[in-house]
Amino acid sequence: MTTTHPGATERTPVVPLPAGAARAATAVGALATAASTLLAWTWTPEFPGNLTISGYPGGLQVLTLTASLLTLLMTAASYHLPGLRWLLPTGSDNAVALLAAGTFATTWYTLVAISAELGGIVNLEPGGYAAGAASLLTLLAALGLPLDRRTRESLRVKVVPPSRDGGSGHAAALPSRLTYPGRLAAFLAARAYLAVSPRLSFTKRPLKAPAHLPAWGEILVVIAAYAAALGIFTYGIDTSYAELFAGFLLTAVFGVIALAQAGVLARLSAITAHQRPIAVAAAFAAAAAFPFTQSDDQYATIGVNILVFATVALGLNVVVGLAGLLDLGYVAFLGVGAYAAALVSGSPSSRFSSIHFPFWAAVLTGAAAAMVFGVLIGAPTLRLRGDYLAIVTLGFGEIFRIAVLNMDGSSGPQLTGGPNGIHDIPDLKILGFDFGQPHQLGGLSLGRFANYYLLMLLFTVFVVTVFSRASNSRIGRAWIAIREDETAALAMGINGFRLKLLAFALGAGLAGLAGTVQAHVTFTVVPEQYQFAGPVPPNSAFLLAAVVLGGMGTISGPLIGASLLYLIPAKFQFLQNYQLLGFGVALVLLMRFRPEGLIPNRRQQLEYHDDTLPGDTGGPTAATPEKDVVGLTQAGA
Amino acid sequence: MTTDTLTTPAGPGAPAPGTPLLQASGVTMRFGGLTAVNNVDLTVNTGEIIGLIGPNGAGKTTFFNCLTGLYVPTEGTVTYQGAVLPAKPFKVTQAGIARTFQNIRLFPNMTVLENVIVGRHCRTRQGLLSALLRGPGFRRSEAESRERAMELLAFVGLDGKADHLARNLPYGEQRKLEIARALASDPGLLLLDEPTAGMNPQETRVTEELIFAIRDQGVAVLVIEHDMRFIFNLCDRTAVLVQGQKLVEGDSATVQSDERVIAAYLGTPFEGAPGADEAAEVAAAEEHAAGAAAEPATGAASDGTTEDSAPRTTPASQEDPK
């Protein structure tokens, strides 16, 4: 048995197979899985998606087909086939194994879901069994590939096969009274455990030198990547039943991790950084194209809600991610913006129903009102640090909601309509364009929510611009300095209080901005929309979670975090009662395994994963320090 | 060559060498009943390197914090270039006093270059609006900050590591980076709080050279240190702080020969009767031990106190016949 050092990586299979056979079996298994989706998996169309038609994959079968074809493609790339080199720049077989695992998970999830919903595995057609067997074969074969794994030295014990004449495999560990079959079983168990115990290693392998792409080639790659992202995102939003969304999540999660392991994502981000203006334009175009992919307004609603949520989360990222101020009452600023816009919208239930501001004026009113509230709340509270600030902002957030609830004319002055809120907020009309009416554009119909989606997108772009420009400036650096070490920042001539107040006010203003659109999208504003925690995002807890989950201090992090946090509860309606439980479990797991969030900030990635720094090459470096220590002590003695 | 770029004056309107820059008079700092700093006067002239030494807990860092606005002195005033210093740290830095910390306080998750650019904060004016609009003024200011920061990194010898995270630098380089960051605010006076703590002799030498180079730029330096050789090589004058009070101030010869300073660091020798008695006891014990050594059979029980002075010629085996 070779000696390995703790934290070293090794390239061993989980299932002991010759590498060549494993690779071939993976390819065959993936092909067989793909073929099995052409068969009927169940006999009745009662299971959503209709998996009964042979030769025409439907619903979850499409996901299995996609995953298995991806596996096949990646396996082909691992054969170094010409033309597929771009798919596997790291050359790591982990990517193949992860895709095979994704195929397996999606397929078996489908089979289990069919059996559970229709009452027993009897409901599976032979095609279903074939799919299950083929995907299992693919996974086992892929686990026989030489995978990059992190060794756990402490678990390595010398395991020797036992012999019949009484010599035990491991004398110290196995009591001698065990009979031969017992010892054999213990040996096999130990071997199996040793094979499985090293974790898949996610340390970065160096990328192979990329083929030089001309500029137009890079642009095409960027456009294709964003088009693919739009396609995947649209598919996810449009999933019409929970099973399909669950399958989609499984496939997508495994697929993304596999692509990261393959090095495709790193390559892609390098190209994106190289073609920055094109990439930004392509991202905007992809986002703007979303409503045009929708045949009806049902899913555009989700789109506009995600955008509102994501925009507010990005505003919170100024406060939390840049300046490091933990604000637990942030949703109040969204509420201030929404109420301000509703009051001047000309709604008949508004206190000032005669006032009807044009939209630009309403936006300015909402943002200004939120900013004023931000300064009013920030001025006294920002003298506190850390946990105390979090508690006080939590309190102010609730004070806002309860105050609005009571300003109904009986408990307090009539301003907000109390629990009824302000309703019948009229639709926007900008330059004669009525947002409430569907419009035809180039043969495609844009419904009410699609209109608002496009409007909200402009606001999101504005907030993204503000965030990126502010963070990369003298002010942004001062915020980060305050977050890192406030005392040192003061000693560097930074007026800590003023800059914290500025961050608070800017964050509040951006939330107020989003609130003005939200008021018009939802027709009504009521206090219950602006809670600390509730089932429907945005609320303060979910906003903070979106920022932390996505990645603090980044732009794409909160956008992705907000999308996930909105979509998952919206699609899994049946989980309603357990939603917050699942949310808590997910947060705990995330903080355990990826404390820097899904999209790590360049800085935080270095902070939390020091062991992956260049120079940590495992074996040799682990040995040298010891040697040096010995040398030193000898010299000292 | 890199130092040439730094010949521009340090601090806005630095006065001619030899004139008083910082004047602390009667500075007293009390925390409740504890007087950490008691009526300390100190003057730093332009172009000077002043040392501040004293045993642990003497109040050196507290005095520093009084100078930099982190604490507001209970009594006394601190003036810089004739004006009373404001009681806010960032205003003190703006006035032209920069500092480093005893326990390094960098911005660990910012790059080395960003750390230094943050030091430029109070010498640049671009606000949030200008950052959002990205006009020509913003770009010019950013470029200037970056250029000046790179100059300073070259000055301290860190220009090759501009893109590293500050937290990943080795200890000695973190100290240097802290000095570069402090210099970025164009100070007239630099306060260094134990700049060589934890350094080996070579690193200490390099730091010494660095501080001389800083002085040659026209920046006065006030430095706290425990390394006496370092202080006496470096400083034009040294002040000794003991239990919150300034004991003595002067050049290295004056301080080194002052008995009170020696007493503060080493303690005073016992004088009078107890000392004489003890000396007599020791002499008696030595005599006894010498006598024991002459008689091997009984002298084996010589006690440990005289072990060193009494040569033990008795092998252990000779104890057995008894």
mmCIF file of N, CA, C and O in Angstrom, chain A residues 121-185:
data_model
loop_
_atom_site.group_PDB
_atom_site.id
_atom_site.type_symbol
_atom_site.label_atom_id
_atom_site.label_comp_id
_atom_site.label_asym_id
_atom_site.label_seq_id
_atom_site.Cartn_x
_atom_site.Cartn_y
_atom_site.Cartn_z
ATOM 1 N N ILE A 121 -43.989 -0.556 -7.682
ATOM 2 C CA ILE A 121 -43.124 -0.621 -8.847
ATOM 3 C C ILE A 121 -43.789 -1.405 -9.961
ATOM 4 O O ILE A 121 -43.266 -1.502 -11.062
ATOM 5 N N VAL A 122 -44.969 -1.924 -9.672
ATOM 6 C CA VAL A 122 -45.679 -2.665 -10.699
ATOM 7 C C VAL A 122 -46.071 -1.741 -11.847
ATOM 8 O O VAL A 122 -46.340 -2.172 -12.960
ATOM 9 N N ASN A 123 -46.103 -0.463 -11.556
ATOM 10 C CA ASN A 123 -46.501 0.497 -12.575
ATOM 11 C C ASN A 123 -45.399 0.796 -13.586
ATOM 12 O O ASN A 123 -45.609 1.588 -14.492
ATOM 13 N N LEU A 124 -44.214 0.228 -13.342
ATOM 14 C CA LEU A 124 -43.130 0.481 -14.285
ATOM 15 C C LEU A 124 -43.243 -0.462 -15.466
ATOM 16 O O LEU A 124 -43.484 -1.661 -15.306
ATOM 17 N N GLU A 125 -43.061 0.047 -16.654
ATOM 18 C CA GLU A 125 -42.975 -0.776 -17.861
ATOM 19 C C GLU A 125 -41.543 -1.283 -17.981
ATOM 20 O O GLU A 125 -40.636 -0.760 -17.322
ATOM 21 N N PRO A 126 -41.277 -2.279 -18.843
ATOM 22 C CA PRO A 126 -39.900 -2.766 -19.028
ATOM 23 C C PRO A 126 -38.926 -1.632 -19.361
ATOM 24 O O PRO A 126 -37.767 -1.673 -18.956
ATOM 25 N N GLY A 127 -39.399 -0.640 -20.106
ATOM 26 C CA GLY A 127 -38.518 0.495 -20.438
ATOM 27 C C GLY A 127 -37.978 1.167 -19.197
ATOM 28 O O GLY A 127 -36.823 1.597 -19.150
ATOM 29 N N GLY A 128 -38.824 1.255 -18.167
ATOM 30 C CA GLY A 128 -38.399 1.869 -16.921
ATOM 31 C C GLY A 128 -37.286 1.078 -16.270
ATOM 32 O O GLY A 128 -36.281 1.632 -15.825
ATOM 33 N N TYR A 129 -37.471 -0.277 -16.250
ATOM 34 C CA TYR A 129 -36.431 -1.118 -15.673
ATOM 35 C C TYR A 129 -35.140 -0.969 -16.458
ATOM 36 O O TYR A 129 -34.038 -0.904 -15.895
ATOM 37 N N ALA A 130 -35.285 -0.944 -17.783
ATOM 38 C CA ALA A 130 -34.096 -0.818 -18.630
ATOM 39 C C ALA A 130 -33.365 0.482 -18.304
ATOM 40 O O ALA A 130 -32.125 0.502 -18.160
ATOM 41 N N ALA A 131 -34.105 1.571 -18.157
ATOM 42 C CA ALA A 131 -33.485 2.862 -17.872
ATOM 43 C C ALA A 131 -32.754 2.806 -16.532
ATOM 44 O O ALA A 131 -31.615 3.280 -16.409
ATOM 45 N N GLY A 132 -33.437 2.210 -15.525
ATOM 46 C CA GLY A 132 -32.819 2.130 -14.204
ATOM 47 C C GLY A 132 -31.527 1.333 -14.246
ATOM 48 O O GLY A 132 -30.501 1.748 -13.717
ATOM 49 N N ALA A 133 -31.581 0.157 -14.934
ATOM 50 C CA ALA A 133 -30.393 -0.696 -14.992
ATOM 51 C C ALA A 133 -29.277 0.003 -15.752
ATOM 52 O O ALA A 133 -28.117 0.016 -15.319
ATOM 53 N N ALA A 134 -29.625 0.624 -16.881
ATOM 54 C CA ALA A 134 -28.595 1.255 -17.712
ATOM 55 C C ALA A 134 -27.929 2.406 -16.970
ATOM 56 O O ALA A 134 -26.700 2.564 -17.008
ATOM 57 N N SER A 135 -28.734 3.215 -16.251
ATOM 58 C CA SER A 135 -28.122 4.361 -15.573
ATOM 59 C C SER A 135 -27.287 3.886 -14.389
ATOM 60 O O SER A 135 -26.245 4.478 -14.087
ATOM 61 N N LEU A 136 -27.724 2.788 -13.730
ATOM 62 C CA LEU A 136 -26.919 2.248 -12.633
ATOM 63 C C LEU A 136 -25.584 1.734 -13.164
ATOM 64 O O LEU A 136 -24.527 1.980 -12.584
ATOM 65 N N LEU A 137 -25.667 1.035 -14.307
ATOM 66 C CA LEU A 137 -24.442 0.521 -14.929
ATOM 67 C C LEU A 137 -23.501 1.679 -15.269
ATOM 68 O O LEU A 137 -22.287 1.630 -15.006
ATOM 69 N N THR A 138 -24.066 2.748 -15.814
ATOM 70 C CA THR A 138 -23.236 3.900 -16.183
ATOM 71 C C THR A 138 -22.523 4.445 -14.952
ATOM 72 O O THR A 138 -21.324 4.735 -14.992
ATOM 73 N N LEU A 139 -23.291 4.588 -13.866
ATOM 74 C CA LEU A 139 -22.695 5.161 -12.651
ATOM 75 C C LEU A 139 -21.575 4.271 -12.123
ATOM 76 O O LEU A 139 -20.478 4.740 -11.810
ATOM 77 N N LEU A 140 -21.853 2.949 -12.047
ATOM 78 C CA LEU A 140 -20.840 2.038 -11.509
ATOM 79 C C LEU A 140 -19.594 2.054 -12.383
ATOM 80 O O LEU A 140 -18.468 2.078 -11.884
ATOM 81 N N ALA A 141 -19.813 2.052 -13.703
ATOM 82 C CA ALA A 141 -18.660 2.062 -14.611
ATOM 83 C C ALA A 141 -17.870 3.358 -14.446
ATOM 84 O O ALA A 141 -16.637 3.349 -14.416
ATOM 85 N N ALA A 142 -18.602 4.462 -14.305
ATOM 86 C CA ALA A 142 -17.910 5.758 -14.178
ATOM 87 C C ALA A 142 -17.126 5.806 -12.872
ATOM 88 O O ALA A 142 -16.066 6.426 -12.795
ATOM 89 N N LEU A 143 -17.647 5.138 -11.830
ATOM 90 C CA LEU A 143 -16.920 5.118 -10.563
ATOM 91 C C LEU A 143 -15.680 4.244 -10.659
ATOM 92 O O LEU A 143 -14.826 4.250 -9.770
ATOM 93 N N GLY A 144 -15.569 3.457 -11.733
ATOM 94 C CA GLY A 144 -14.370 2.663 -11.952
ATOM 95 C C GLY A 144 -13.281 3.440 -12.659
ATOM 96 O O GLY A 144 -12.181 2.930 -12.858
ATOM 97 N N LEU A 145 -13.579 4.679 -13.052
ATOM 98 C CA LEU A 145 -12.560 5.509 -13.701
ATOM 99 C C LEU A 145 -11.596 6.028 -12.643
ATOM 100 O O LEU A 145 -11.958 6.142 -11.472
ATOM 101 N N PRO A 146 -10.355 6.340 -13.027
ATOM 102 C CA PRO A 146 -9.415 6.923 -12.039
ATOM 103 C C PRO A 146 -9.844 8.335 -11.659
ATOM 104 O O PRO A 146 -9.608 9.290 -12.407
ATOM 105 N N LEU A 147 -10.458 8.465 -10.510
ATOM 106 C CA LEU A 147 -11.010 9.753 -10.091
ATOM 107 C C LEU A 147 -10.009 10.491 -9.214
ATOM 108 O O LEU A 147 -9.218 9.877 -8.500
ATOM 109 N N ASP A 148 -10.074 11.811 -9.280
ATOM 110 C CA ASP A 148 -9.256 12.628 -8.377
ATOM 111 C C ASP A 148 -9.918 12.600 -7.013
ATOM 112 O O ASP A 148 -11.042 13.069 -6.856
ATOM 113 N N ARG A 149 -9.222 12.065 -6.038
ATOM 114 C CA ARG A 149 -9.836 11.990 -4.719
ATOM 115 C C ARG A 149 -8.873 12.448 -3.662
ATOM 116 O O ARG A 149 -7.657 12.333 -3.805
ATOM 117 N N ARG A 150 -9.438 13.000 -2.597
ATOM 118 C CA ARG A 150 -8.599 13.465 -1.494
ATOM 119 C C ARG A 150 -8.475 12.355 -0.472
ATOM 120 O O ARG A 150 -9.453 11.864 0.065
ATOM 121 N N THR A 151 -7.253 11.946 -0.204
ATOM 122 C CA THR A 151 -7.000 10.823 0.692
ATOM 123 C C THR A 151 -7.213 11.247 2.134
ATOM 124 O O THR A 151 -6.901 12.372 2.512
ATOM 125 N N ARG A 152 -7.724 10.322 2.908
ATOM 126 C CA ARG A 152 -7.805 10.578 4.344
ATOM 127 C C ARG A 152 -6.841 9.644 5.039
ATOM 128 O O ARG A 152 -7.122 8.476 5.261
ATOM 129 N N GLU A 153 -5.698 10.173 5.368
ATOM 130 C CA GLU A 153 -4.605 9.350 5.892
ATOM 131 C C GLU A 153 -5.024 8.608 7.158
ATOM 132 O O GLU A 153 -4.706 7.446 7.345
ATOM 133 N N SER A 154 -5.806 9.304 8.006
ATOM 134 C CA SER A 154 -6.121 8.710 9.299
ATOM 135 C C SER A 154 -6.915 7.417 9.144
ATOM 136 O O SER A 154 -6.921 6.589 10.039
ATOM 137 N N LEU A 155 -7.572 7.270 8.000
ATOM 138 C CA LEU A 155 -8.393 6.083 7.827
ATOM 139 C C LEU A 155 -7.613 4.920 7.208
ATOM 140 O O LEU A 155 -8.102 3.816 7.111
ATOM 141 N N ARG A 156 -6.423 5.222 6.741
ATOM 142 C CA ARG A 156 -5.631 4.181 6.078
ATOM 143 C C ARG A 156 -5.052 3.234 7.109
ATOM 144 O O ARG A 156 -4.209 3.619 7.916
ATOM 145 N N VAL A 157 -5.507 2.026 7.131
ATOM 146 C CA VAL A 157 -4.869 1.031 7.988
ATOM 147 C C VAL A 157 -4.432 -0.090 7.078
ATOM 148 O O VAL A 157 -4.901 -0.222 5.956
ATOM 149 N N LYS A 158 -3.537 -0.838 7.568
ATOM 150 C CA LYS A 158 -3.034 -1.908 6.726
ATOM 151 C C LYS A 158 -4.061 -3.037 6.702
ATOM 152 O O LYS A 158 -4.339 -3.664 7.719
ATOM 153 N N VAL A 159 -4.644 -3.242 5.570
ATOM 154 C CA VAL A 159 -5.639 -4.288 5.454
ATOM 155 C C VAL A 159 -5.077 -5.371 4.530
ATOM 156 O O VAL A 159 -4.792 -5.125 3.369
ATOM 157 N N VAL A 160 -4.903 -6.530 5.100
ATOM 158 C CA VAL A 160 -4.314 -7.650 4.353
ATOM 159 C C VAL A 160 -5.364 -8.744 4.287
ATOM 160 O O VAL A 160 -6.066 -8.989 5.276
ATOM 161 N N PRO A 161 -5.494 -9.418 3.151
ATOM 162 C CA PRO A 161 -6.509 -10.491 3.090
ATOM 163 C C PRO A 161 -6.212 -11.573 4.121
ATOM 164 O O PRO A 161 -5.039 -11.927 4.321
ATOM 165 N N PRO A 162 -7.216 -12.093 4.787
ATOM 166 C CA PRO A 162 -6.992 -13.149 5.774
ATOM 167 C C PRO A 162 -6.685 -14.479 5.073
ATOM 168 O O PRO A 162 -7.073 -14.689 3.925
ATOM 169 N N SER A 163 -6.008 -15.335 5.775
ATOM 170 C CA SER A 163 -5.764 -16.670 5.203
ATOM 171 C C SER A 163 -6.518 -17.693 6.041
ATOM 172 O O SER A 163 -6.916 -17.426 7.171
ATOM 173 N N ARG A 164 -6.696 -18.883 5.472
ATOM 174 C CA ARG A 164 -7.525 -19.888 6.129
ATOM 175 C C ARG A 164 -6.875 -20.469 7.378
ATOM 176 O O ARG A 164 -7.566 -20.950 8.279
ATOM 177 N N ASP A 165 -5.558 -20.432 7.447
ATOM 178 C CA ASP A 165 -4.890 -21.118 8.568
ATOM 179 C C ASP A 165 -4.880 -20.299 9.843
ATOM 180 O O ASP A 165 -4.084 -20.516 10.739
ATOM 181 N N GLY A 166 -5.733 -19.358 9.977
ATOM 182 C CA GLY A 166 -5.905 -18.687 11.263
ATOM 183 C C GLY A 166 -5.247 -17.324 11.336
ATOM 184 O O GLY A 166 -5.548 -16.551 12.227
ATOM 185 N N GLY A 167 -4.315 -17.008 10.430
ATOM 186 C CA GLY A 167 -3.704 -15.677 10.456
ATOM 187 C C GLY A 167 -4.734 -14.640 10.042
ATOM 188 O O GLY A 167 -5.359 -14.765 9.004
ATOM 189 N N SER A 168 -4.940 -13.665 10.876
ATOM 190 C CA SER A 168 -5.983 -12.696 10.549
ATOM 191 C C SER A 168 -5.391 -11.557 9.738
ATOM 192 O O SER A 168 -4.187 -11.311 9.753
ATOM 193 N N GLY A 169 -6.239 -10.920 9.017
ATOM 194 C CA GLY A 169 -5.791 -9.817 8.161
ATOM 195 C C GLY A 169 -5.143 -8.725 8.972
ATOM 196 O O GLY A 169 -4.068 -8.247 8.669
ATOM 197 N N HIS A 170 -5.790 -8.369 10.044
ATOM 198 C CA HIS A 170 -5.236 -7.305 10.865
ATOM 199 C C HIS A 170 -5.336 -7.743 12.309
ATOM 200 O O HIS A 170 -6.383 -7.633 12.942
ATOM 201 N N ALA A 171 -4.228 -8.271 12.814
ATOM 202 C CA ALA A 171 -4.260 -8.959 14.089
ATOM 203 C C ALA A 171 -4.804 -8.096 15.214
ATOM 204 O O ALA A 171 -5.595 -8.538 16.040
ATOM 205 N N ALA A 172 -4.416 -6.831 15.237
ATOM 206 C CA ALA A 172 -4.813 -5.986 16.347
ATOM 207 C C ALA A 172 -6.304 -5.692 16.303
ATOM 208 O O ALA A 172 -6.958 -5.618 17.332
ATOM 209 N N ALA A 173 -6.830 -5.527 15.092
ATOM 210 C CA ALA A 173 -8.206 -5.063 14.987
ATOM 211 C C ALA A 173 -9.211 -6.208 15.064
ATOM 212 O O ALA A 173 -10.330 -6.012 15.508
ATOM 213 N N LEU A 174 -8.813 -7.408 14.613
ATOM 214 C CA LEU A 174 -9.803 -8.479 14.534
ATOM 215 C C LEU A 174 -9.603 -9.473 15.669
ATOM 216 O O LEU A 174 -8.529 -10.057 15.812
ATOM 217 N N PRO A 175 -10.632 -9.685 16.475
ATOM 218 C CA PRO A 175 -10.525 -10.692 17.545
ATOM 219 C C PRO A 175 -10.270 -12.061 16.931
ATOM 220 O O PRO A 175 -10.823 -12.403 15.899
ATOM 221 N N SER A 176 -9.435 -12.858 17.587
ATOM 222 C CA SER A 176 -9.042 -14.130 16.993
ATOM 223 C C SER A 176 -10.183 -15.138 17.001
ATOM 224 O O SER A 176 -10.140 -16.135 16.293
ATOM 225 N N ARG A 177 -11.219 -14.888 17.792
ATOM 226 C CA ARG A 177 -12.299 -15.869 17.827
ATOM 227 C C ARG A 177 -13.146 -15.816 16.565
ATOM 228 O O ARG A 177 -13.976 -16.684 16.344
ATOM 229 N N LEU A 178 -12.933 -14.796 15.718
ATOM 230 C CA LEU A 178 -13.698 -14.729 14.474
ATOM 231 C C LEU A 178 -13.314 -15.885 13.578
ATOM 232 O O LEU A 178 -12.139 -16.222 13.437
ATOM 233 N N THR A 179 -14.311 -16.474 12.969
ATOM 234 C CA THR A 179 -14.041 -17.565 12.041
ATOM 235 C C THR A 179 -13.583 -16.986 10.712
ATOM 236 O O THR A 179 -13.638 -15.772 10.502
ATOM 237 N N TYR A 180 -13.154 -17.859 9.807
ATOM 238 C CA TYR A 180 -12.633 -17.374 8.542
ATOM 239 C C TYR A 180 -13.651 -16.536 7.771
ATOM 240 O O TYR A 180 -13.327 -15.432 7.308
ATOM 241 N N PRO A 181 -14.895 -17.034 7.643
ATOM 242 C CA PRO A 181 -15.860 -16.182 6.902
ATOM 243 C C PRO A 181 -16.031 -14.826 7.557
ATOM 244 O O PRO A 181 -16.146 -13.801 6.870
ATOM 245 N N GLY A 182 -16.001 -14.801 8.894
ATOM 246 C CA GLY A 182 -16.138 -13.524 9.600
ATOM 247 C C GLY A 182 -14.984 -12.605 9.258
ATOM 248 O O GLY A 182 -15.180 -11.424 8.972
ATOM 249 N N ARG A 183 -13.773 -13.165 9.257
ATOM 250 C CA ARG A 183 -12.608 -12.324 8.960
ATOM 251 C C ARG A 183 -12.656 -11.831 7.528
ATOM 252 O O ARG A 183 -12.322 -10.707 7.219
ATOM 253 N N LEU A 184 -13.124 -12.757 6.646
ATOM 254 C CA LEU A 184 -13.205 -12.373 5.244
ATOM 255 C C LEU A 184 -14.197 -11.224 5.080
ATOM 256 O O LEU A 184 -13.939 -10.224 4.370
ATOM 257 N N ALA A 185 -15.316 -11.355 5.778
ATOM 258 C CA ALA A 185 -16.329 -10.300 5.684
ATOM 259 C C ALA A 185 -15.770 -8.989 6.207
ATOM 260 O O ALA A 185 -15.941 -7.917 5.595
#
